[in-house]
Short mmCIF file of C-alpha atoms and ligand atoms in Angstrom, two decimals:
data_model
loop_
_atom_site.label_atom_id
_atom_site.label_comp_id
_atom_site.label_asym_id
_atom_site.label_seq_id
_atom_site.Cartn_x
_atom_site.Cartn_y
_atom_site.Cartn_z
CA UNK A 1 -24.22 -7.74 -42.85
CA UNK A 2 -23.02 -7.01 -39.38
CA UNK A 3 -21.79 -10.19 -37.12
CA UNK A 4 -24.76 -9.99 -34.61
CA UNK A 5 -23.93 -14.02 -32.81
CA UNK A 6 -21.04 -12.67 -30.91
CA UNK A 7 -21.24 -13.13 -27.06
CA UNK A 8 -23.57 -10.29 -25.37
CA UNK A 9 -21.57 -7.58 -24.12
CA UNK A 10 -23.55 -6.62 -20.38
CA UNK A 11 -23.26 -2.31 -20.31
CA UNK A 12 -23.19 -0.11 -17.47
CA UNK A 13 -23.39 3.12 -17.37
CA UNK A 14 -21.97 5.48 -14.64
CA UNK A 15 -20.43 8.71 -13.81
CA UNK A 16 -17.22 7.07 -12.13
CA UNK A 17 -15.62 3.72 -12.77
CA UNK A 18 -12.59 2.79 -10.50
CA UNK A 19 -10.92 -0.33 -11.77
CA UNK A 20 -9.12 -2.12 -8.77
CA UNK A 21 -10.57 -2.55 -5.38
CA UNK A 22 -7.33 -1.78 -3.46
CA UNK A 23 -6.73 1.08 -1.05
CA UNK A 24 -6.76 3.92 -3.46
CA UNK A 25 -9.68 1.99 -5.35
CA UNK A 26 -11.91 1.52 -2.29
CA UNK A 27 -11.28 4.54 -0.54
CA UNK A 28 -11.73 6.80 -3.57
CA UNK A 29 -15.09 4.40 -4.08
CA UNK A 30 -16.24 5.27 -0.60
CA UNK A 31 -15.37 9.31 -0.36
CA UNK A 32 -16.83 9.46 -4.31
CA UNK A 33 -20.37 7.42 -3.69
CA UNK A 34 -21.01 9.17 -0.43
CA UNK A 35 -21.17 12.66 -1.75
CA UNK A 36 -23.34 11.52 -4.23
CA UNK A 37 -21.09 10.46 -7.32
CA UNK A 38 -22.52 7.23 -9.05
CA UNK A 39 -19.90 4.72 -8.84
CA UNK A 40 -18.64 1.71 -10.04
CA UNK A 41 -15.46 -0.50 -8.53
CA UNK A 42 -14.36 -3.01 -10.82
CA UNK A 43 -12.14 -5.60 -8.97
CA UNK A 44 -10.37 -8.78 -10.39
CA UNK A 45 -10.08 -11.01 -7.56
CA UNK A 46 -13.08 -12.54 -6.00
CA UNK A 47 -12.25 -11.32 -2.07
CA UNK A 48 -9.90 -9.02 -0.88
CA UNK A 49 -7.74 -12.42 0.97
CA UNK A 50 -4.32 -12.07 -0.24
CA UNK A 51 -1.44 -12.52 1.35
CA UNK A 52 1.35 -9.91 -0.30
CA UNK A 53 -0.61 -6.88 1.32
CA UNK A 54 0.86 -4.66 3.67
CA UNK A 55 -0.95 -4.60 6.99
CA UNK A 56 -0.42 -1.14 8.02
CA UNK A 57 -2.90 1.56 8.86
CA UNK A 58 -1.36 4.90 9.65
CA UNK A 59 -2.12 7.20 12.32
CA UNK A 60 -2.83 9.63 9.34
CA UNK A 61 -5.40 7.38 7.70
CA UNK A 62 -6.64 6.36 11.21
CA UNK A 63 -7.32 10.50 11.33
CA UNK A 64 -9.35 10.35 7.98
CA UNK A 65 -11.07 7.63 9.68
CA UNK A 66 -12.03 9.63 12.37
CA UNK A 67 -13.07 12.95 10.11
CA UNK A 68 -15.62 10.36 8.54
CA UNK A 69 -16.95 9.31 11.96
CA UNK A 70 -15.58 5.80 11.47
CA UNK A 71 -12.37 5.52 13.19
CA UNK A 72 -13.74 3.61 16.82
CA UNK A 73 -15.95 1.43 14.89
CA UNK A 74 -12.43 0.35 12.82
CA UNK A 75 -10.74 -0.18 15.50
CA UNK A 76 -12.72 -2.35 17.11
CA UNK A 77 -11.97 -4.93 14.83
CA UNK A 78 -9.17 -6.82 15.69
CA UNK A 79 -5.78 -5.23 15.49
CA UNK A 80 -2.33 -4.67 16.91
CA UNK A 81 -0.90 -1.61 17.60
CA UNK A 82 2.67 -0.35 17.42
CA UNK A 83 3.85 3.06 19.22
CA UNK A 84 7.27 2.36 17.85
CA UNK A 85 9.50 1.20 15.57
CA UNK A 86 12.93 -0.55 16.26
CA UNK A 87 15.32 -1.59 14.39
CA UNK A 88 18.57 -3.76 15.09
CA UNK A 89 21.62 -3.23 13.45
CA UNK A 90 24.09 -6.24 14.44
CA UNK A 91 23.45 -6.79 17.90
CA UNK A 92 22.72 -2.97 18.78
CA UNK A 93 18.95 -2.11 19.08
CA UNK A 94 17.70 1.41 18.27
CA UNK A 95 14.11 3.31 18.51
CA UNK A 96 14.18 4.29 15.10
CA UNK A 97 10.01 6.10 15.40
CA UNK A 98 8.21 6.80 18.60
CA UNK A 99 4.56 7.83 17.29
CA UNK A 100 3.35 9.37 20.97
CA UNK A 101 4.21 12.85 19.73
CA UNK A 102 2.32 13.07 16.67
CA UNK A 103 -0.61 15.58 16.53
CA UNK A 104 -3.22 13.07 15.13
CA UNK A 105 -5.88 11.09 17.88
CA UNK A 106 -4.12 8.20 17.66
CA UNK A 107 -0.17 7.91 18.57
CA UNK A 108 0.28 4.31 16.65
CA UNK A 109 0.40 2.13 13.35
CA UNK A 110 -2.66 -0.04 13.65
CA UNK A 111 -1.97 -3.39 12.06
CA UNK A 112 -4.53 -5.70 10.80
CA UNK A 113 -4.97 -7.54 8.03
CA UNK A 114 -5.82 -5.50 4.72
CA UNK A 115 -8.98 -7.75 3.74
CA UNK A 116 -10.58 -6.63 6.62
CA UNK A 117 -9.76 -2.72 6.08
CA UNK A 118 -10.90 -3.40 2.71
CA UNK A 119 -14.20 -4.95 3.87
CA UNK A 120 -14.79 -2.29 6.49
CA UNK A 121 -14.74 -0.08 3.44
CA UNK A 122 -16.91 -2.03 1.33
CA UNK A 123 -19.56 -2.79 3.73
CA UNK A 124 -19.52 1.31 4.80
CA UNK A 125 -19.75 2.38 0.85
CA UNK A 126 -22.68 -0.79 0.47
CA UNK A 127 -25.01 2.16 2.59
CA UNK A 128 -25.11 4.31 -0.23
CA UNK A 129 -27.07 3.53 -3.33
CA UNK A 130 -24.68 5.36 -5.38
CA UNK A 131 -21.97 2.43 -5.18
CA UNK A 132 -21.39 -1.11 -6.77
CA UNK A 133 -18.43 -3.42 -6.42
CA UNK A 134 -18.36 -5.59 -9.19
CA UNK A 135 -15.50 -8.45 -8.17
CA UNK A 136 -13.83 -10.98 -10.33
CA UNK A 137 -14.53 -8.39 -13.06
CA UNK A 138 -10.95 -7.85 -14.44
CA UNK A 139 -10.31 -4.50 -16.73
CA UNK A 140 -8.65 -5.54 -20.22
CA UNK A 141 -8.61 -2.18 -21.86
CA UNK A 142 -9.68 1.06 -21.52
CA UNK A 143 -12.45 2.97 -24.24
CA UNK A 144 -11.68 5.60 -26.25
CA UNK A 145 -13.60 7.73 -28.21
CA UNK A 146 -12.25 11.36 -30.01
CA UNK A 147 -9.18 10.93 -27.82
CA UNK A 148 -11.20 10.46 -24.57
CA UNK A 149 -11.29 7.71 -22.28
CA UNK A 150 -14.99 6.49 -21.75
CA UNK A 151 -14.90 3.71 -20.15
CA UNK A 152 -13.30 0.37 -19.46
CA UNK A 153 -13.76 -3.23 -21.06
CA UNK A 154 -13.72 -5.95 -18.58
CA UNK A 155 -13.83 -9.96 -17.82
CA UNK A 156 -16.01 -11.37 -16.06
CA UNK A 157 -17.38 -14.74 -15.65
CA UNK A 158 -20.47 -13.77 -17.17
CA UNK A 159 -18.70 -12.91 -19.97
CA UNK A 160 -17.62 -9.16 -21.20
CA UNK A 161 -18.21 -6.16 -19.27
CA UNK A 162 -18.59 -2.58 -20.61
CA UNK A 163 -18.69 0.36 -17.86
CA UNK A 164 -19.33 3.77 -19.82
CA UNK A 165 -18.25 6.69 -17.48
CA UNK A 166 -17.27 10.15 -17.25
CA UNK A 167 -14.03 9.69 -15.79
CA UNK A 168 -11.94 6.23 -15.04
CA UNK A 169 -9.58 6.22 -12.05
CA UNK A 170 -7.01 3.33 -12.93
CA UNK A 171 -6.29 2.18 -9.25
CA UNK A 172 -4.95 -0.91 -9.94
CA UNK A 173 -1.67 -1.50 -8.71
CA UNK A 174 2.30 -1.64 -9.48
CA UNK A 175 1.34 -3.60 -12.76
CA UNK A 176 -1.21 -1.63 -13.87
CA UNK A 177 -3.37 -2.49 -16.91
CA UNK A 178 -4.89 0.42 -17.24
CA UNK A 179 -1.72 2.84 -17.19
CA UNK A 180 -0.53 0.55 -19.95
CA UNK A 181 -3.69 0.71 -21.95
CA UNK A 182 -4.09 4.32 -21.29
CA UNK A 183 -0.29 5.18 -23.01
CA UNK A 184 0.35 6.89 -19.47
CA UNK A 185 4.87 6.99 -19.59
CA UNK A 186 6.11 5.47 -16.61
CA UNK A 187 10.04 6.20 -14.86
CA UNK A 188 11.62 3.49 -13.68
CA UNK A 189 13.27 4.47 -10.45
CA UNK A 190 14.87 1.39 -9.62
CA UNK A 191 15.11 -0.79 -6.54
CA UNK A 192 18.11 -2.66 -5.49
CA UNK A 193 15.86 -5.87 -3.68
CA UNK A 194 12.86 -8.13 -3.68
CA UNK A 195 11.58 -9.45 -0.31
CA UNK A 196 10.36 -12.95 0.52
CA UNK A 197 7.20 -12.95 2.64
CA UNK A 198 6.42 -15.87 5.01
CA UNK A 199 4.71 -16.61 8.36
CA UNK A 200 6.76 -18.17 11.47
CA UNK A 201 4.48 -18.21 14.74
CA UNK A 202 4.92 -16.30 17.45
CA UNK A 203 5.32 -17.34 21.25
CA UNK A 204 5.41 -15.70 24.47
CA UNK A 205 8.44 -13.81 24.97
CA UNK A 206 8.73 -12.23 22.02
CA UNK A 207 8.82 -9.04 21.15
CA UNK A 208 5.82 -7.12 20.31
CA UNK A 209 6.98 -3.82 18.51
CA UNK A 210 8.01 -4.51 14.45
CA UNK A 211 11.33 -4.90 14.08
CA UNK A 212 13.81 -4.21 11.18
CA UNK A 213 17.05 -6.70 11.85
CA UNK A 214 19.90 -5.50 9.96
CA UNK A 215 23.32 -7.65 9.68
CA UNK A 216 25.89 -9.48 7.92
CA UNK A 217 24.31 -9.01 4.07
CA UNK A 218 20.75 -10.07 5.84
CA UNK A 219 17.75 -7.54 6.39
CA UNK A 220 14.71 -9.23 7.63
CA UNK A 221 11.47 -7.60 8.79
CA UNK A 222 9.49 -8.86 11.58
CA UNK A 223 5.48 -7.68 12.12
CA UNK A 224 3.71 -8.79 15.02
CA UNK A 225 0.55 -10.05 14.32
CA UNK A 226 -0.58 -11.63 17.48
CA UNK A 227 -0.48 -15.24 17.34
CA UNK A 228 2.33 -15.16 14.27
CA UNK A 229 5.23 -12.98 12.80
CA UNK A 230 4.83 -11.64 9.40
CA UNK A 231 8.39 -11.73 7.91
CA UNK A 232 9.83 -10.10 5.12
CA UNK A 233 13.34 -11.45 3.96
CA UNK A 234 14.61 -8.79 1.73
CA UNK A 235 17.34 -10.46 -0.80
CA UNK A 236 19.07 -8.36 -4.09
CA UNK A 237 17.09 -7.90 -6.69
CA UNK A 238 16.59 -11.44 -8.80
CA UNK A 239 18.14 -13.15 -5.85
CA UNK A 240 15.54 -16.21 -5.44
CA UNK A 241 17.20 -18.31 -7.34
CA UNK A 242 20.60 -18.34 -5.79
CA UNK A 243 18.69 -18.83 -2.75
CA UNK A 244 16.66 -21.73 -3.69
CA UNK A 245 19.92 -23.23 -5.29
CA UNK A 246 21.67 -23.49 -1.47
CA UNK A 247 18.38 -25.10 -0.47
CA UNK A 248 15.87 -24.38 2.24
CA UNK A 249 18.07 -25.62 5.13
CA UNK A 250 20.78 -23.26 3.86
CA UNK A 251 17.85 -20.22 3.98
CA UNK A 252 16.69 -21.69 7.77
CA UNK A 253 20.05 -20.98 8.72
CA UNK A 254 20.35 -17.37 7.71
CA UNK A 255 16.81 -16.69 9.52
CA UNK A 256 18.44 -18.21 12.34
CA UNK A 257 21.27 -16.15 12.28
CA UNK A 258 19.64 -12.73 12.03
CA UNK A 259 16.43 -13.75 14.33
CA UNK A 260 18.27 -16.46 16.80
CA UNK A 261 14.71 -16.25 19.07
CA UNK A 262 13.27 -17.93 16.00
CA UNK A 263 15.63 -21.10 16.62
CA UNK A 264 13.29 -23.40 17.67
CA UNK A 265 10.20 -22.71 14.56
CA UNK A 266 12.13 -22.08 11.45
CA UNK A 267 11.26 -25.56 10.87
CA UNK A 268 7.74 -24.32 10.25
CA UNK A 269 9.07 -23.44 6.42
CA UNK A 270 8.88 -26.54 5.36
CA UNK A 271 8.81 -25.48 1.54
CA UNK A 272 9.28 -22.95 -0.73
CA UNK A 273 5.44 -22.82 -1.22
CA UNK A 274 5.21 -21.38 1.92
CA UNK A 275 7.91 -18.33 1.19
CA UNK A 276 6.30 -15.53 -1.72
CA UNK A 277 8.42 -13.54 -3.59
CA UNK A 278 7.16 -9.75 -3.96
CA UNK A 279 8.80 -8.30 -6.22
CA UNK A 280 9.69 -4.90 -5.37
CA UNK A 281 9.17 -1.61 -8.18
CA UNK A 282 9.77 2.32 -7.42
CA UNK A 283 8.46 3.95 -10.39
CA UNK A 284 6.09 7.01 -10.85
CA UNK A 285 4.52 8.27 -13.81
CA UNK A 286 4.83 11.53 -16.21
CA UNK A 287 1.76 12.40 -16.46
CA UNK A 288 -1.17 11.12 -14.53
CA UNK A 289 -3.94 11.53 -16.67
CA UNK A 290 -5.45 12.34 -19.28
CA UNK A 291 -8.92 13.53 -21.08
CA UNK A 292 -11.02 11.09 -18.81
CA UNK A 293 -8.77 9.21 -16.80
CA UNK A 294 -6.34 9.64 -13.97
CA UNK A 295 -4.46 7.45 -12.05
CA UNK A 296 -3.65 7.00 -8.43
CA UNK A 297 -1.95 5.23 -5.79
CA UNK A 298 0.71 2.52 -6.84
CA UNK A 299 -0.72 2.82 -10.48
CA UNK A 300 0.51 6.56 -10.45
CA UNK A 301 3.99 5.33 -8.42
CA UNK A 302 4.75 2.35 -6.91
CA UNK A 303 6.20 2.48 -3.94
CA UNK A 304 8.86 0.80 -2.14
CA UNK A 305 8.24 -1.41 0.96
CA UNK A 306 10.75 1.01 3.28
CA UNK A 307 8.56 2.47 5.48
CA UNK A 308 5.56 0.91 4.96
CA UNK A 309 3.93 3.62 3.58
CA UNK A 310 2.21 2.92 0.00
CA UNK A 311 -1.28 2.49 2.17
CA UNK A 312 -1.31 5.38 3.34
CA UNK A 313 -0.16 7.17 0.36
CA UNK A 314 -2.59 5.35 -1.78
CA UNK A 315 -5.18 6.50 0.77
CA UNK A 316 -3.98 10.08 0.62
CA UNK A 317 -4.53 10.37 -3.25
CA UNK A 318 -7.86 9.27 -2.85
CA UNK A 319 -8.99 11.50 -0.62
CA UNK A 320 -7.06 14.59 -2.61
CA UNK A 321 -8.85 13.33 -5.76
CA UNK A 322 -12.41 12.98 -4.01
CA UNK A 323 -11.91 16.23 -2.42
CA UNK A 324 -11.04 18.05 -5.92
CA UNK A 325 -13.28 15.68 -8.17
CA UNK A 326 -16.48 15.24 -6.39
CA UNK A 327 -17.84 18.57 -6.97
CA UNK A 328 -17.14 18.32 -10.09
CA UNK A 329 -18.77 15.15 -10.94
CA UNK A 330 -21.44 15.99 -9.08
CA UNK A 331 -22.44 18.42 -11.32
CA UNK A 332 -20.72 17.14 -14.92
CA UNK A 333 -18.09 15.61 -16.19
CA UNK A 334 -14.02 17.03 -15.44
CA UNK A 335 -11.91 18.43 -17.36
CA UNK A 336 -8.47 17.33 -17.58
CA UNK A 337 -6.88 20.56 -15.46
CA UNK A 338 -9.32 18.87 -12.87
CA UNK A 339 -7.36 15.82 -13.07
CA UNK A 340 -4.00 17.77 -13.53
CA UNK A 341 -4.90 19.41 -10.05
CA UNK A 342 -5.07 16.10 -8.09
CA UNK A 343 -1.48 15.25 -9.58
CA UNK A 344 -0.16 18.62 -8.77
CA UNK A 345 -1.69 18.11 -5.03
CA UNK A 346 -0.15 15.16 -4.77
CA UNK A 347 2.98 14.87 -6.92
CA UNK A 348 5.10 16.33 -4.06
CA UNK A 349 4.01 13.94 -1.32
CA UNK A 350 5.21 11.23 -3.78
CA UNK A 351 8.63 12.37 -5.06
CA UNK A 352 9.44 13.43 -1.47
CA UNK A 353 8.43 9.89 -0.21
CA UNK A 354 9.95 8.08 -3.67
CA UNK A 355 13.42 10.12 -3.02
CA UNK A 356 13.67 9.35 0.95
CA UNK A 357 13.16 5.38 0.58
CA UNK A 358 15.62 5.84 -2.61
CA UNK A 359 18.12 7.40 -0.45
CA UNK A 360 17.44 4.05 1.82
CA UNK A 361 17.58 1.70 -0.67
CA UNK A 362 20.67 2.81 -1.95
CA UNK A 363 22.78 4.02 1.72
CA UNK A 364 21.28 1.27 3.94
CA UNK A 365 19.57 -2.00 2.37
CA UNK A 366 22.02 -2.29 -0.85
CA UNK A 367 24.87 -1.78 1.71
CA UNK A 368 23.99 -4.54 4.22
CA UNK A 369 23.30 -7.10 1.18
CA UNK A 370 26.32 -6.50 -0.18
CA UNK A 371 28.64 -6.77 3.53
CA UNK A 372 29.79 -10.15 5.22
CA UNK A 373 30.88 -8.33 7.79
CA UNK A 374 28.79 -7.46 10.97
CA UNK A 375 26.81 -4.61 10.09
CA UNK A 376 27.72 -0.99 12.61
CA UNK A 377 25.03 1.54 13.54
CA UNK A 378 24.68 4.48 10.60
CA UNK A 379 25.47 7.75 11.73
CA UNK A 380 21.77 9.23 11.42
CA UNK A 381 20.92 5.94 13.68
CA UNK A 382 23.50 6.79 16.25
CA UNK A 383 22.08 10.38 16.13
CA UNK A 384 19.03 8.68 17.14
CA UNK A 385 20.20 6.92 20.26
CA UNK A 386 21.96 9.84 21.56
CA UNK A 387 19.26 12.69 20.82
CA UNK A 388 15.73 10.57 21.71
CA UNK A 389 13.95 13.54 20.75
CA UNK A 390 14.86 13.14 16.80
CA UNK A 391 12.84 10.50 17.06
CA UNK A 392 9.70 12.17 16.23
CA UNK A 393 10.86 13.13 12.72
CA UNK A 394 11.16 9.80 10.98
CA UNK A 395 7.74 9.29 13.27
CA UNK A 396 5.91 12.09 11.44
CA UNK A 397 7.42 10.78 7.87
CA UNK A 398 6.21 7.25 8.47
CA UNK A 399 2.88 7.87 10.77
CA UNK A 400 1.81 10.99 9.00
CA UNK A 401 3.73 11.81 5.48
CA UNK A 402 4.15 14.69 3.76
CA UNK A 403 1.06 16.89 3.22
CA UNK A 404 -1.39 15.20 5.27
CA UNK A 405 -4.72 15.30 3.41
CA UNK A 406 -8.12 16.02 5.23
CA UNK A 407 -11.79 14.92 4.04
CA UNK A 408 -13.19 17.84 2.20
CA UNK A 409 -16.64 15.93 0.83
CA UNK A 410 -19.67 15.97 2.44
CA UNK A 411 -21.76 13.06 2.90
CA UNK A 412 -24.68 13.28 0.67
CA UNK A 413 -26.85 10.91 2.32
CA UNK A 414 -26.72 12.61 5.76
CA UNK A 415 -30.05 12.75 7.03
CA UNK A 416 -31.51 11.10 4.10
C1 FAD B 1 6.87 -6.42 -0.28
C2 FAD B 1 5.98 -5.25 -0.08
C3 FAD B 1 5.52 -4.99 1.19
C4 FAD B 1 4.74 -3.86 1.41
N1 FAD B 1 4.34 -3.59 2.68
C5 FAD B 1 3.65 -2.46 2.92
C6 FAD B 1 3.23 -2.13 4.23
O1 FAD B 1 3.48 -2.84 5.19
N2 FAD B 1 2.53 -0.96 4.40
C7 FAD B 1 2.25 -0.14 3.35
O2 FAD B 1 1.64 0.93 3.56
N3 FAD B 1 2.60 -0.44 2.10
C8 FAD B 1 3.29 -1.59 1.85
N4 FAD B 1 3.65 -1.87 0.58
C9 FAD B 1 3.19 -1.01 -0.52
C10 FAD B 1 1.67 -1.20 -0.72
O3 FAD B 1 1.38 -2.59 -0.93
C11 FAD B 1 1.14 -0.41 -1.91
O4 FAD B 1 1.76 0.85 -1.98
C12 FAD B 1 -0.39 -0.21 -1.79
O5 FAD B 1 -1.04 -1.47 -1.68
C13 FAD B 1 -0.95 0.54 -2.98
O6 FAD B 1 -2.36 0.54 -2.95
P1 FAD B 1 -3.19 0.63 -4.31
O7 FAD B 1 -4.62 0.62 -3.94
O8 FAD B 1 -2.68 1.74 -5.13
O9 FAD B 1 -2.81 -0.70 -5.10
P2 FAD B 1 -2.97 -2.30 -4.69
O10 FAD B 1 -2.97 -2.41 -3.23
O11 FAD B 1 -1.98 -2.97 -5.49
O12 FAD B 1 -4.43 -2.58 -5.20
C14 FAD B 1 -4.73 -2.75 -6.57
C15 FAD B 1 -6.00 -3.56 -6.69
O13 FAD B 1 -6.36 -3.62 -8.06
C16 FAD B 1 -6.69 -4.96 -8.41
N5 FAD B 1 -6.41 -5.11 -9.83
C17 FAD B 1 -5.20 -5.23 -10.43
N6 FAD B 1 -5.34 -5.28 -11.76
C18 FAD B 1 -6.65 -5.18 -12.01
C19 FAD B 1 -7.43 -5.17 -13.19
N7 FAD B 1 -6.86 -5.26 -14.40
N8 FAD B 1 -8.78 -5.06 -13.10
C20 FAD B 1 -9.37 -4.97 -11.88
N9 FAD B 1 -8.69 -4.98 -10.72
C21 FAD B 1 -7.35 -5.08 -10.78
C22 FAD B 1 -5.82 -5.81 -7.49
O14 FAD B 1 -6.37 -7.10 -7.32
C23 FAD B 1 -5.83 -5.00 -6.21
O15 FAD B 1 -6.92 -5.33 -5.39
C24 FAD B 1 4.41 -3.01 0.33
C25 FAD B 1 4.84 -3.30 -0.96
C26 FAD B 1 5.63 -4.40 -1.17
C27 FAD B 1 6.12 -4.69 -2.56
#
């Protein structure tokens, strides 16, 4: 006789289910339910409040904004927004990317916190019937059935979750779950550091542009974000706990020594508790998809910090896989050379991004960690200072990317 006094497994049934309610999760979400794709985004934390996310919204993805008719509304929520980026290499300072040339509306990196991009997403996609967040429901494994994904098995505080779909988009991040569970091969591409995030406050007098500080063995990041700096330490890889071994006072120092205007508040890390380790992965898949799922965003590659740019590409591959998938799902189920055409749109974009910050990570940030000596300007930095106008190239690589993608979906709902 069958078992029938296991715990009730809750079904769900729906054309699309994203698991992981990051950028590429909530932006595919969005694009997918508002030209009229039933979907479902399964998402393991209960809010979107967490602190390792990068702040950064592109002018490209600020121009996707704006081709949905959202982009003032966004911006109106509070923000900061940088034209350029510096960088300081021992005590020389450089304009490493002026935006103001770019051919997009807006000529800057809007930073605000990610929660509240991801909100403004949520509450836009809430308009359409055709979406559902589920949070705190956390995707264990994937189902299969004749070699085809199906759907997903989740946790949730109310017990097990089944969603039953016609395609899954694994969305969930550099330690993906669901590339695992799919079988998906991953390449290791290596990175050479880890970074340590932490808040110091700001004061007046400051600078307000980002900064990159380069010297002596010590990179650290600094991102304005109005009444505080967000800071990112970058150490070797494995690092921590060397660092932890010399003791906080010993790490105070070395923020002192590359930011000296944050003399009088390093005191503010008073413990390690206070100072997160992200680890940092470069990796990209072989394939990815496969009969009923795909992957995007950091679950397809993860993507170094240098730049800033995983947002945006995660963004980018959401939109390339709403603009080939939702006519399709509109009308059926895809076939896998459906899914092989958003990794073929978008495998470029990623190996051109993966092999520039590679380049970095190897020429520049493994350099500095490894010199005691005060760090000189690179050549391709010098070429900077002397030629202003070069400036606009790392611009359009940070602000825009390669292959800028453009909303092709209609909204379903319009006039409804
Ligand atoms: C130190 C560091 C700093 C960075 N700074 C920046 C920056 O300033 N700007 C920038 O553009 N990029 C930055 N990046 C890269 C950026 O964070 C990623 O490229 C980007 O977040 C990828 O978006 P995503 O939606 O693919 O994945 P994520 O943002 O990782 O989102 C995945 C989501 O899935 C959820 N999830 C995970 N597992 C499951 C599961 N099993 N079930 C359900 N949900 C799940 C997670 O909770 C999360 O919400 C940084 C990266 C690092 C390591």
């Amino acid at each position: 006789m069958p078992d029938h006094t296991g715990p009730a497994v809750q079904t769900i049934r729906t054309r699309c289910c994203i698991a992981g309610g990051g950028p590429a999760g909530m932006m595919l979400g969005f694009l997918l339910a508002r030209a009229g794709v039933e979907v479902v985004v399964l998402e393991k934390h209960g809010d979107f409040l967490r602190d390792f996310r990068g702040d950064t919204i592109h002018p490209s993805t600020l121009e996707l904004m704006h081709e949905l008719g959202l982009m003032d509304e966004l911006l109106k929520r509070p923000h900061q927004e940088a034209r350029e980026v510096r960088g300081n290499v021992g005590d020389q300072e450089v304009t490493v990317a002026n935006f103001s040339h770019l051919p997009t509306r807006c000529h800057f990196i809007a930073f605000m916190p990610q929660w509240d991009f991801l909100n403004f997403l949520a509450e836009h996609s809430r308009r359409y019937p055709t979406f559902q967040l589920v949070m705190r429901a956390e995707v264990t494994d994937l189902l299969e059935e004749a070699g085809r994904v199906v759907g997903v098995r989740a946790r949730t505080p109310n017990g097990a979750l089944e969603v039953r779909s016609d395609l899954v988009a694994g969305t969930d991040g550099r330690h993906s779950t669901v590339r695992a569970r799919g079988r998906l091969t991953v390449d290791d591409l290596g990175a050479p550091m880890d970074v340590l995030w932490m808040r110091i406050s700001r004061r007046q007098g400051d600078p307000v542009q980002p900064v990159g500080r380069f010297n002596r063995g010590k990179i650290l990041v600094l991102i304005y974000r109005g009444d505080y700096w967000q800071c990112g330490y970058v150490i070797p890889k494995g690092g921590l706990d060397e660092l932890q071994r010399k003791g906080l006072e010993a790490f105070r120092e070395d923020v002192m020594a590359i930011a000296p205007f944050l003399r009088d508040r390093v005191g503010e890390l008073a413990d390690w508790n206070g100072i997160k380790l992200l680890t940092v992965k470069v990796d990209r898949l072989r394939r990815w998809c496969r009969p009923g799922l795909l992957c995007i965003g950091d679950a397809a590659h993860a993507m170094s910090p240098i730049g800033g740019v995983g947002i945006n590409l995660a963004i980018q591959d959401a939109v390339a896989a709403a603009n080939i998938l939702a006519p399709r799902l509109v009308q059926g189920s895809v076939a896998v050379s459906d899914l092989r055409a958003v990794q073929q749109r978008r495998e470029f974009p990623t190996r051109a991004t993966q092999r520039l910050q590679i380049f970095i990570q190897d020429r520049v940030v493994s350099r500095v960690l490894a010199s005691r000596q005060p760090s000189g300007l690179p050549f391709p930095l010098k070429l900077l200072r002397w030629f202003p106008s070069l400036r606009r190239v790392p611009a359009r690589l940070i602000g825009m990317g390669f292959r800028p993608e453009h909303v092709k979906t209609v909204d379903a709902f319009d006039g409804a």
